[in-house]
């Protein structure tokens, strides 16, 4: 088989045979096909698409590129949650201890920030000492004994995705439904879980912004999950404005702790509760979503979910006593207020631009290898539907980099569209897919 011919076939819109897809993934992972040919193939897939059968073969070939975790000797239902990526999305930090406190086993392999979106590992590592560096054996042991473990992607699992994602990131081929599906589902199926709840973000700050395309992605994720024997629920949630009020790693940990104490912002709690409830239902711990929400609310009210978070921090190397004083650790050199130029109602907030601004402030990576500043970020004081008077603080940005302060201030100001028209906060839960009951 020749890579040239396979690229040309997809470029012309023809379907691949399973052997062709397996050949491209295997030989690329082994270093036998150069980056420029795989980039051309990815671009051909981006424009011509894949049938669901081709995507399933892609998923299988990507899984076969590395090691699979076997969790079959761990008792109980094992379930994970994965988000397609958003701004201010700290749901995992709240959901993991909350659902584990309900007695569900959660083997969770999380990622770092990608582009304008934040990553769970970066957020957790803003807790001094917290480690996500686990061997697969230690990961299995912690899931078995403690009920939840959050670790980073191991180098031996789905190496094809690691190499392919790096190319997609620099060749503008991230926003392809079959490629996103292949990337996410190969990693999740290789984890050895029984069930998966997916949070497909839609709107300005999502990788796939359009509602129709988000639904297409959600359906494909559910179909692929079913094909591989996974129980899957996909919840399409809003990303037209950041989730919660904090963007930036340390601030997001603090906001997550507030949620576990019962003081979380409404939009963040709504999404967290919906996803957590779907997990409880799949795991057989509740009859339906409303019953699951009752259980979850109790776990917050009694402090059990918060206790599980402190225990998780401790077991993963952090000092739980430090959590409540995270914000009084060393402050950012610059903390700058952005104020409203006129009165009115906030109509929209571009979460993509807020995400890229927070990266520039130091909360994310501009290039691979950049070091993250855990203190950097943006605190939103107003969101869509809020009334403001001239001079009110809209947001505060935190950074150690003096050179970016003025530009950040201006871009945050540009993001706030304020006028006299009525506006309401967006509907958070757009759709739930995969519930056949
Ligand atoms: N998250 C992933 O893991 N892969 C993608 O392709 C997009 C988001």
CSV table of C-alpha atoms and ligand atoms in Angstrom, one decimal:
chain,number,residue,atom,x,y,z
A,1,UNK,CA,0.0,0.0,0.0
A,2,UNK,CA,1.2,3.5,-0.8
A,3,UNK,CA,0.4,6.5,1.4
A,4,UNK,CA,0.2,8.6,-1.7
A,5,UNK,CA,-2.6,6.5,-3.2
A,6,UNK,CA,-4.5,6.4,0.1
A,7,UNK,CA,-4.3,10.2,0.4
A,8,UNK,CA,-5.5,10.7,-3.2
A,9,UNK,CA,-8.4,8.3,-2.6
A,10,UNK,CA,-9.7,10.3,0.3
A,11,UNK,CA,-9.0,13.6,-1.5
A,12,UNK,CA,-11.3,12.4,-4.2
A,13,UNK,CA,-14.0,11.6,-1.7
A,14,UNK,CA,-13.8,7.7,-1.9
A,15,UNK,CA,-14.2,5.4,1.0
A,16,UNK,CA,-11.2,3.7,2.6
A,17,UNK,CA,-11.0,0.0,3.1
A,18,UNK,CA,-10.3,-1.0,6.8
A,19,UNK,CA,-6.8,-2.2,5.7
A,20,UNK,CA,-6.0,1.3,4.4
A,21,UNK,CA,-6.9,3.0,7.6
A,22,UNK,CA,-5.1,0.5,9.7
A,23,UNK,CA,-2.0,0.8,7.5
A,24,UNK,CA,-1.9,4.6,7.8
A,25,UNK,CA,-2.3,4.6,11.6
A,26,UNK,CA,0.1,1.7,12.2
A,27,UNK,CA,2.9,2.9,9.9
A,28,UNK,CA,2.6,6.5,11.1
A,29,UNK,CA,2.8,5.5,14.8
A,30,UNK,CA,5.9,3.3,13.9
A,31,UNK,CA,7.5,6.4,12.2
A,32,UNK,CA,7.3,4.9,8.7
A,33,UNK,CA,5.1,7.6,7.2
A,34,UNK,CA,6.3,11.2,7.3
A,35,UNK,CA,4.3,14.0,9.0
A,36,UNK,CA,3.7,15.8,5.7
A,37,UNK,CA,1.8,12.8,4.3
A,38,UNK,CA,-0.3,12.2,7.4
A,39,UNK,CA,-1.0,15.9,7.5
A,40,UNK,CA,-2.3,15.7,3.9
A,41,UNK,CA,-4.4,12.7,4.8
A,42,UNK,CA,-5.9,14.5,7.8
A,43,UNK,CA,-6.8,17.5,5.7
A,44,UNK,CA,-8.4,15.1,3.1
A,45,UNK,CA,-10.4,13.6,6.0
A,46,UNK,CA,-11.3,17.1,7.2
A,47,UNK,CA,-12.9,18.0,3.9
A,48,UNK,CA,-14.3,14.7,2.7
A,49,UNK,CA,-15.3,13.1,6.0
A,50,UNK,CA,-15.5,9.5,7.1
A,51,UNK,CA,-18.4,7.2,7.2
A,52,UNK,CA,-19.3,5.8,10.6
A,53,UNK,CA,-17.7,2.5,9.6
A,54,UNK,CA,-14.5,4.3,8.7
A,55,UNK,CA,-14.5,6.1,12.0
A,56,UNK,CA,-15.0,2.8,13.9
A,57,UNK,CA,-11.9,1.3,12.1
A,58,UNK,CA,-10.0,4.5,12.9
A,59,UNK,CA,-10.9,4.1,16.6
A,60,UNK,CA,-9.9,0.5,16.6
A,61,UNK,CA,-6.6,1.1,14.9
A,62,UNK,CA,-5.8,3.9,17.3
A,63,UNK,CA,-6.5,1.7,20.3
A,64,UNK,CA,-4.3,-1.0,18.8
A,65,UNK,CA,-1.4,1.5,18.6
A,66,UNK,CA,-0.8,1.0,22.3
A,67,UNK,CA,-1.7,-0.6,25.6
A,68,UNK,CA,-5.3,-1.2,26.9
A,69,UNK,CA,-6.1,-1.0,30.6
A,70,UNK,CA,-7.9,-4.1,32.0
A,71,UNK,CA,-10.1,-3.2,34.9
A,72,UNK,CA,-12.2,-6.3,34.8
A,73,UNK,CA,-11.0,-7.6,38.1
A,74,UNK,CA,-12.1,-4.4,39.9
A,75,UNK,CA,-15.6,-4.9,41.3
A,76,UNK,CA,-18.4,-2.5,40.5
A,77,UNK,CA,-19.4,-0.4,37.5
A,78,UNK,CA,-16.5,1.7,36.1
A,79,UNK,CA,-17.4,5.0,34.5
A,80,UNK,CA,-15.6,8.1,33.2
A,81,UNK,CA,-16.7,11.6,32.0
A,82,UNK,CA,-15.1,13.4,29.2
A,83,UNK,CA,-15.6,16.9,27.8
A,84,UNK,CA,-14.8,18.1,24.3
A,85,UNK,CA,-13.2,21.1,25.9
A,86,UNK,CA,-14.4,24.5,27.0
A,87,UNK,CA,-13.5,27.7,28.9
A,88,UNK,CA,-13.8,27.7,32.6
A,89,UNK,CA,-14.8,24.0,32.5
A,90,UNK,CA,-13.9,22.7,35.9
A,91,UNK,CA,-16.7,20.2,36.0
A,92,UNK,CA,-14.3,17.2,36.5
A,93,UNK,CA,-13.0,18.7,39.8
A,94,UNK,CA,-16.4,18.7,41.3
A,95,UNK,CA,-18.0,15.7,39.6
A,96,UNK,CA,-15.2,13.2,40.3
A,97,UNK,CA,-15.3,13.4,44.1
A,98,UNK,CA,-19.1,13.9,44.1
A,99,UNK,CA,-19.9,10.8,42.0
A,100,UNK,CA,-17.2,8.7,43.8
A,101,UNK,CA,-18.8,9.7,47.1
A,102,UNK,CA,-21.9,8.0,45.8
A,103,UNK,CA,-19.9,4.8,45.6
A,104,UNK,CA,-19.2,4.7,41.8
A,105,UNK,CA,-15.8,3.7,40.6
A,106,UNK,CA,-14.2,6.4,38.4
A,107,UNK,CA,-11.0,5.6,36.5
A,108,UNK,CA,-10.3,9.0,34.9
A,109,UNK,CA,-7.6,9.8,32.4
A,110,UNK,CA,-7.6,13.6,31.8
A,111,UNK,CA,-5.8,16.0,29.5
A,112,UNK,CA,-3.9,19.3,29.6
A,113,UNK,CA,-5.2,22.6,28.1
A,114,UNK,CA,-5.6,22.5,24.3
A,115,UNK,CA,-5.6,25.8,22.4
A,116,UNK,CA,-8.0,28.3,24.1
A,117,UNK,CA,-9.5,25.6,26.4
A,118,UNK,CA,-8.2,24.6,29.9
A,119,UNK,CA,-7.2,21.1,31.0
A,120,UNK,CA,-8.1,19.2,34.2
A,121,UNK,CA,-4.4,18.2,34.8
A,122,UNK,CA,-3.2,21.8,34.7
A,123,UNK,CA,-5.9,22.8,37.2
A,124,UNK,CA,-5.2,20.0,39.6
A,125,UNK,CA,-1.5,20.6,39.5
A,126,UNK,CA,-2.1,24.2,40.7
A,127,UNK,CA,-2.5,22.5,44.1
A,128,UNK,CA,1.0,22.2,45.5
A,129,UNK,CA,2.2,18.6,45.5
A,130,UNK,CA,-0.7,17.2,43.5
A,131,UNK,CA,0.5,14.5,41.1
A,132,UNK,CA,-1.3,13.0,38.1
A,133,UNK,CA,1.7,10.9,37.1
A,134,UNK,CA,0.7,7.3,37.8
A,135,UNK,CA,1.7,3.9,36.6
A,136,UNK,CA,-1.2,1.8,35.3
A,137,UNK,CA,-0.9,-0.6,38.2
A,138,UNK,CA,-1.0,2.3,40.8
A,139,UNK,CA,-3.9,3.8,38.9
A,140,UNK,CA,-5.9,0.5,39.0
A,141,UNK,CA,-5.1,0.1,42.7
A,142,UNK,CA,-6.3,3.6,43.6
A,143,UNK,CA,-9.6,3.1,41.6
A,144,UNK,CA,-10.1,-0.2,43.4
A,145,UNK,CA,-9.4,0.9,46.9
A,146,UNK,CA,-10.3,4.6,46.9
A,147,UNK,CA,-12.9,4.7,44.1
A,148,UNK,CA,-11.4,7.4,42.0
A,149,UNK,CA,-8.1,8.3,40.4
A,150,UNK,CA,-7.3,11.2,38.0
A,151,UNK,CA,-4.2,10.6,36.0
A,152,UNK,CA,-2.6,11.9,32.8
A,153,UNK,CA,-2.4,10.1,29.5
A,154,UNK,CA,0.3,7.4,29.8
A,155,UNK,CA,2.8,7.3,26.9
A,156,UNK,CA,1.9,3.7,26.2
A,157,UNK,CA,-1.8,4.3,25.7
A,158,UNK,CA,-3.0,5.4,22.2
A,159,UNK,CA,0.4,6.8,21.1
A,160,UNK,CA,-1.3,7.3,17.6
A,161,UNK,CA,-3.5,10.0,19.1
A,162,UNK,CA,-0.6,11.8,20.7
A,163,UNK,CA,1.3,12.0,17.4
A,164,UNK,CA,-1.8,12.7,15.4
A,165,UNK,CA,-3.1,15.4,17.7
A,166,UNK,CA,0.2,17.3,17.6
A,167,UNK,CA,-0.2,17.4,13.8
A,168,UNK,CA,-3.9,18.4,13.9
A,169,UNK,CA,-3.1,21.2,16.2
A,170,UNK,CA,-0.7,22.8,13.8
A,171,UNK,CA,-2.5,22.0,10.5
A,172,UNK,CA,-6.0,23.3,11.4
A,173,UNK,CA,-7.6,19.9,11.4
A,174,UNK,CA,-8.8,19.7,15.0
A,175,UNK,CA,-12.4,20.6,14.1
A,176,UNK,CA,-13.2,17.4,12.2
A,177,UNK,CA,-16.0,15.3,13.6
A,178,UNK,CA,-14.4,11.8,12.7
A,179,UNK,CA,-11.0,12.9,13.9
A,180,UNK,CA,-12.4,14.3,17.2
A,181,UNK,CA,-14.4,11.1,17.6
A,182,UNK,CA,-11.4,8.9,16.8
A,183,UNK,CA,-9.2,10.8,19.3
A,184,UNK,CA,-11.7,10.8,22.2
A,185,UNK,CA,-13.2,7.4,21.8
A,186,UNK,CA,-9.9,5.5,21.3
A,187,UNK,CA,-8.6,7.0,24.6
A,188,UNK,CA,-11.7,6.3,26.5
A,189,UNK,CA,-12.3,2.7,25.2
A,190,UNK,CA,-8.6,1.9,26.0
A,191,UNK,CA,-9.3,2.8,29.6
A,192,UNK,CA,-11.3,-0.4,30.2
A,193,UNK,CA,-14.5,1.4,31.4
A,194,UNK,CA,-18.1,0.1,31.3
A,195,UNK,CA,-19.7,3.5,30.8
A,196,UNK,CA,-18.9,7.0,29.6
A,197,UNK,CA,-20.7,10.3,29.9
A,198,UNK,CA,-19.6,12.8,27.3
A,199,UNK,CA,-20.1,16.6,27.6
A,200,UNK,CA,-20.2,17.9,24.0
A,201,UNK,CA,-19.7,21.7,24.2
A,202,UNK,CA,-21.5,23.9,21.7
A,203,UNK,CA,-21.3,27.6,21.1
A,204,UNK,CA,-18.5,30.2,20.7
A,205,UNK,CA,-15.9,28.7,23.0
A,206,UNK,CA,-16.3,25.1,21.8
A,207,UNK,CA,-14.2,23.4,19.2
A,208,UNK,CA,-17.4,22.8,17.3
A,209,UNK,CA,-19.4,25.9,17.6
A,210,UNK,CA,-22.5,25.2,15.5
A,211,UNK,CA,-25.5,23.4,17.2
A,212,UNK,CA,-26.1,21.1,14.2
A,213,UNK,CA,-22.5,20.0,13.9
A,214,UNK,CA,-22.3,19.5,17.7
A,215,UNK,CA,-25.4,17.2,17.5
A,216,UNK,CA,-23.7,15.3,14.7
A,217,UNK,CA,-20.6,14.9,16.8
A,218,UNK,CA,-22.7,13.8,19.8
A,219,UNK,CA,-24.5,11.1,17.7
A,220,UNK,CA,-21.3,9.8,16.3
A,221,UNK,CA,-19.7,9.5,19.7
A,222,UNK,CA,-22.7,7.7,21.0
A,223,UNK,CA,-22.8,5.3,18.0
A,224,UNK,CA,-19.1,4.5,18.3
A,225,UNK,CA,-19.4,3.9,22.0
A,226,UNK,CA,-22.3,1.5,21.3
A,227,UNK,CA,-20.3,-0.3,18.6
A,228,UNK,CA,-17.5,-1.0,21.2
A,229,UNK,CA,-19.9,-2.2,23.9
A,230,UNK,CA,-19.8,1.0,26.1
A,231,UNK,CA,-22.8,2.5,27.7
A,232,UNK,CA,-22.8,6.1,26.6
A,233,UNK,CA,-24.7,9.2,27.4
A,234,UNK,CA,-23.9,12.4,25.6
A,235,UNK,CA,-25.0,15.7,27.0
A,236,UNK,CA,-24.8,18.8,24.7
A,237,UNK,CA,-24.0,21.8,26.9
A,238,UNK,CA,-23.7,25.5,26.3
A,239,UNK,CA,-20.3,27.2,25.8
A,240,UNK,CA,-21.4,30.6,24.6
A,241,UNK,CA,-20.0,32.1,27.8
A,242,UNK,CA,-17.4,30.6,30.2
A,243,UNK,CA,-18.7,28.0,32.7
A,244,UNK,CA,-18.8,29.5,36.2
A,245,UNK,CA,-17.0,32.8,37.0
A,246,UNK,CA,-13.4,31.7,37.1
A,247,UNK,CA,-10.9,31.1,34.3
A,248,UNK,CA,-7.4,30.1,35.2
A,249,UNK,CA,-6.1,27.1,37.1
A,250,UNK,CA,-5.8,28.0,40.8
A,251,UNK,CA,-8.9,30.1,40.7
A,252,UNK,CA,-10.9,27.3,39.1
A,253,UNK,CA,-9.8,24.9,41.9
A,254,UNK,CA,-11.1,27.5,44.5
A,255,UNK,CA,-14.4,27.8,42.6
A,256,UNK,CA,-14.8,24.0,42.5
A,257,UNK,CA,-14.3,23.8,46.2
A,258,UNK,CA,-17.0,26.4,46.6
A,259,UNK,CA,-19.3,24.2,44.5
A,260,UNK,CA,-18.6,21.3,46.7
A,261,UNK,CA,-19.5,23.5,49.7
A,262,UNK,CA,-22.9,24.2,48.1
A,263,UNK,CA,-22.0,27.8,46.9
A,264,UNK,CA,-21.4,27.2,43.2
A,265,UNK,CA,-22.7,29.4,40.4
A,266,UNK,CA,-25.9,28.2,38.8
A,267,UNK,CA,-24.6,27.5,35.3
A,268,UNK,CA,-21.7,25.4,36.5
A,269,UNK,CA,-23.8,23.5,39.0
A,270,UNK,CA,-26.5,22.8,36.4
A,271,UNK,CA,-24.0,21.2,34.0
A,272,UNK,CA,-22.2,19.3,36.8
A,273,UNK,CA,-25.4,17.9,38.3
A,274,UNK,CA,-26.7,16.8,34.9
A,275,UNK,CA,-23.5,14.9,34.0
A,276,UNK,CA,-23.1,13.5,37.5
A,277,UNK,CA,-26.7,12.3,37.5
A,278,UNK,CA,-26.3,10.6,34.2
A,279,UNK,CA,-23.3,8.7,35.6
A,280,UNK,CA,-25.2,7.6,38.7
A,281,UNK,CA,-28.1,6.3,36.5
A,282,UNK,CA,-25.7,4.4,34.2
A,283,UNK,CA,-23.9,2.9,37.2
A,284,UNK,CA,-27.2,1.7,38.6
A,285,UNK,CA,-27.1,3.9,41.7
A,286,UNK,CA,-30.3,5.8,40.9
A,287,UNK,CA,-33.5,5.0,39.0
A,288,UNK,CA,-33.5,8.2,37.0
A,289,UNK,CA,-31.9,11.6,36.6
A,290,UNK,CA,-34.2,13.4,39.2
A,291,UNK,CA,-33.6,10.7,41.8
A,292,UNK,CA,-29.8,10.8,41.1
A,293,UNK,CA,-29.8,14.6,41.6
A,294,UNK,CA,-31.5,14.1,45.0
A,295,UNK,CA,-28.6,11.8,46.0
A,296,UNK,CA,-26.0,14.2,44.7
A,297,UNK,CA,-27.5,17.2,46.5
A,298,UNK,CA,-27.4,15.2,49.8
A,299,UNK,CA,-23.8,14.4,49.3
A,300,UNK,CA,-23.0,18.1,49.0
A,301,UNK,CA,-25.3,19.1,51.9
A,302,UNK,CA,-23.7,16.6,54.2
A,303,UNK,CA,-20.2,17.5,53.3
A,304,UNK,CA,-19.4,14.0,52.0
A,305,UNK,CA,-18.5,15.1,48.5
A,306,UNK,CA,-16.2,17.9,49.9
A,307,UNK,CA,-14.5,15.3,52.2
A,308,UNK,CA,-13.9,13.0,49.2
A,309,UNK,CA,-12.2,15.9,47.4
A,310,UNK,CA,-9.9,16.6,50.4
A,311,UNK,CA,-9.1,12.9,50.5
A,312,UNK,CA,-8.5,12.8,46.8
A,313,UNK,CA,-6.0,15.7,47.1
A,314,UNK,CA,-4.2,13.9,49.9
A,315,UNK,CA,-4.0,10.6,48.2
A,316,UNK,CA,-2.7,12.2,45.0
A,317,UNK,CA,0.1,14.0,46.9
A,318,UNK,CA,-1.4,17.4,47.7
A,319,UNK,CA,-1.9,18.9,51.2
A,320,UNK,CA,-5.7,19.2,51.8
A,321,UNK,CA,-5.0,21.8,54.5
A,322,UNK,CA,-3.8,24.2,51.8
A,323,UNK,CA,-7.0,24.1,49.8
A,324,UNK,CA,-8.9,26.6,51.8
A,325,UNK,CA,-6.0,29.1,51.7
A,326,UNK,CA,-5.0,28.6,48.0
A,327,UNK,CA,-5.9,32.2,47.1
A,328,UNK,CA,-3.8,33.6,49.9
A,329,UNK,CA,-0.7,31.9,48.5
A,330,UNK,CA,1.6,34.2,46.5
A,331,UNK,CA,-0.7,36.6,44.6
A,332,UNK,CA,-0.2,37.6,40.9
A,333,UNK,CA,2.1,40.6,40.4
A,334,UNK,CA,-0.7,42.4,38.5
A,335,UNK,CA,-4.4,42.2,39.3
A,336,UNK,CA,-6.3,44.6,37.0
A,337,UNK,CA,-9.9,45.5,37.0
A,338,UNK,CA,-11.9,46.0,33.7
A,339,UNK,CA,-14.8,48.3,34.2
A,340,UNK,CA,-18.0,49.0,32.3
A,341,UNK,CA,-17.9,52.1,30.0
A,342,UNK,CA,-21.7,52.5,30.1
A,343,UNK,CA,-24.8,51.1,31.8
A,344,UNK,CA,-26.9,48.3,30.3
A,345,UNK,CA,-27.3,44.6,30.2
A,346,UNK,CA,-24.6,42.1,29.2
A,347,UNK,CA,-25.8,40.6,25.9
A,348,UNK,CA,-22.9,38.3,25.1
A,349,UNK,CA,-19.4,37.2,26.2
A,350,UNK,CA,-17.2,35.6,23.6
A,351,UNK,CA,-15.7,32.6,25.5
A,352,UNK,CA,-13.2,31.8,22.8
A,353,UNK,CA,-11.7,35.3,23.1
A,354,UNK,CA,-11.7,35.0,26.9
A,355,UNK,CA,-10.0,31.6,26.6
A,356,UNK,CA,-7.2,33.0,24.3
A,357,UNK,CA,-6.8,36.0,26.6
A,358,UNK,CA,-6.3,33.9,29.7
A,359,UNK,CA,-3.7,31.8,27.8
A,360,UNK,CA,-1.9,35.1,27.0
A,361,UNK,CA,-2.1,36.0,30.7
A,362,UNK,CA,-0.2,32.8,31.5
A,363,UNK,CA,-3.0,30.3,32.3
A,364,UNK,CA,-2.4,28.2,29.2
A,365,UNK,CA,0.4,27.3,26.7
A,366,UNK,CA,1.0,29.4,23.6
A,367,UNK,CA,3.5,26.7,22.5
A,368,UNK,CA,4.2,23.1,23.6
A,369,UNK,CA,6.5,23.2,26.6
A,370,UNK,CA,5.4,26.6,27.9
A,371,UNK,CA,5.2,26.7,31.7
A,372,UNK,CA,1.8,27.5,33.1
A,373,UNK,CA,1.3,30.2,35.7
A,374,UNK,CA,-1.2,28.7,38.1
A,375,UNK,CA,-2.2,32.1,39.4
A,376,UNK,CA,-3.0,33.7,36.0
A,377,UNK,CA,-6.5,34.0,34.8
A,378,UNK,CA,-9.7,36.0,34.6
A,379,UNK,CA,-12.4,36.4,37.2
A,380,UNK,CA,-15.7,37.3,35.7
A,381,UNK,CA,-17.8,39.6,37.9
A,382,UNK,CA,-20.7,39.9,35.4
A,383,UNK,CA,-22.2,37.5,32.9
A,384,UNK,CA,-24.9,37.4,30.2
A,385,UNK,CA,-28.2,38.9,31.4
A,386,UNK,CA,-26.6,40.9,34.3
A,387,UNK,CA,-27.3,44.6,34.6
A,388,UNK,CA,-24.3,46.9,34.9
A,389,UNK,CA,-23.8,50.6,35.7
A,390,UNK,CA,-21.0,52.6,34.2
A,391,UNK,CA,-17.8,52.0,36.2
A,392,UNK,CA,-18.9,48.6,37.6
A,393,UNK,CA,-16.2,46.0,37.6
A,394,UNK,CA,-16.9,43.5,34.8
A,395,UNK,CA,-13.8,41.3,35.3
A,396,UNK,CA,-10.4,41.2,37.0
A,397,UNK,CA,-7.4,39.7,35.2
A,398,UNK,CA,-4.4,38.2,37.0
A,399,UNK,CA,-0.9,37.9,35.5
A,400,UNK,CA,2.8,38.2,36.3
A,401,UNK,CA,3.4,39.5,32.8
A,402,UNK,CA,3.3,43.3,32.6
A,403,UNK,CA,3.7,43.3,28.8
A,404,UNK,CA,0.3,41.7,28.3
A,405,UNK,CA,-1.8,43.7,30.8
A,406,UNK,CA,-3.0,46.5,28.5
A,407,UNK,CA,-3.9,44.2,25.6
A,408,UNK,CA,-5.7,41.8,27.9
A,409,UNK,CA,-7.7,44.6,29.5
A,410,UNK,CA,-8.8,45.8,26.0
A,411,UNK,CA,-9.7,42.4,24.8
A,412,UNK,CA,-11.8,41.6,27.9
A,413,UNK,CA,-13.5,44.9,27.4
A,414,UNK,CA,-14.2,44.1,23.7
A,415,UNK,CA,-15.8,40.7,24.8
A,416,UNK,CA,-18.5,42.4,26.8
A,417,UNK,CA,-21.4,43.4,24.5
A,418,UNK,CA,-23.5,45.7,26.6
A,419,UNK,CA,-26.7,47.4,25.5
A,420,UNK,CA,-30.3,48.2,26.7
A,421,UNK,CA,-32.0,45.1,25.3
A,422,UNK,CA,-33.2,42.4,27.6
A,423,UNK,CA,-31.0,39.4,27.7
A,424,UNK,CA,-31.1,36.1,29.6
A,425,UNK,CA,-28.4,33.6,30.6
A,426,UNK,CA,-28.1,30.8,28.0
A,427,UNK,CA,-29.9,27.5,28.4
A,428,UNK,CA,-27.2,25.2,29.7
A,429,UNK,CA,-28.4,21.7,28.8
A,430,UNK,CA,-29.3,21.6,25.1
A,431,UNK,CA,-29.9,17.9,24.6
A,432,UNK,CA,-29.2,14.4,26.1
A,433,UNK,CA,-28.4,11.7,23.6
A,434,UNK,CA,-28.2,8.0,24.2
A,435,UNK,CA,-30.9,7.5,26.7
A,436,UNK,CA,-33.1,4.7,25.3
A,437,UNK,CA,-35.2,4.3,28.4
B,1,LIG,N1,-10.3,16.4,22.8
B,1,LIG,C1,-9.6,15.3,22.4
B,1,LIG,O1,-9.2,14.5,23.2
B,1,LIG,N2,-9.4,15.2,21.1
B,1,LIG,C2,-9.9,16.0,20.1
B,1,LIG,O2,-9.7,15.8,19.0
B,1,LIG,C3,-10.6,17.1,20.6
B,1,LIG,C4,-10.8,17.3,21.9
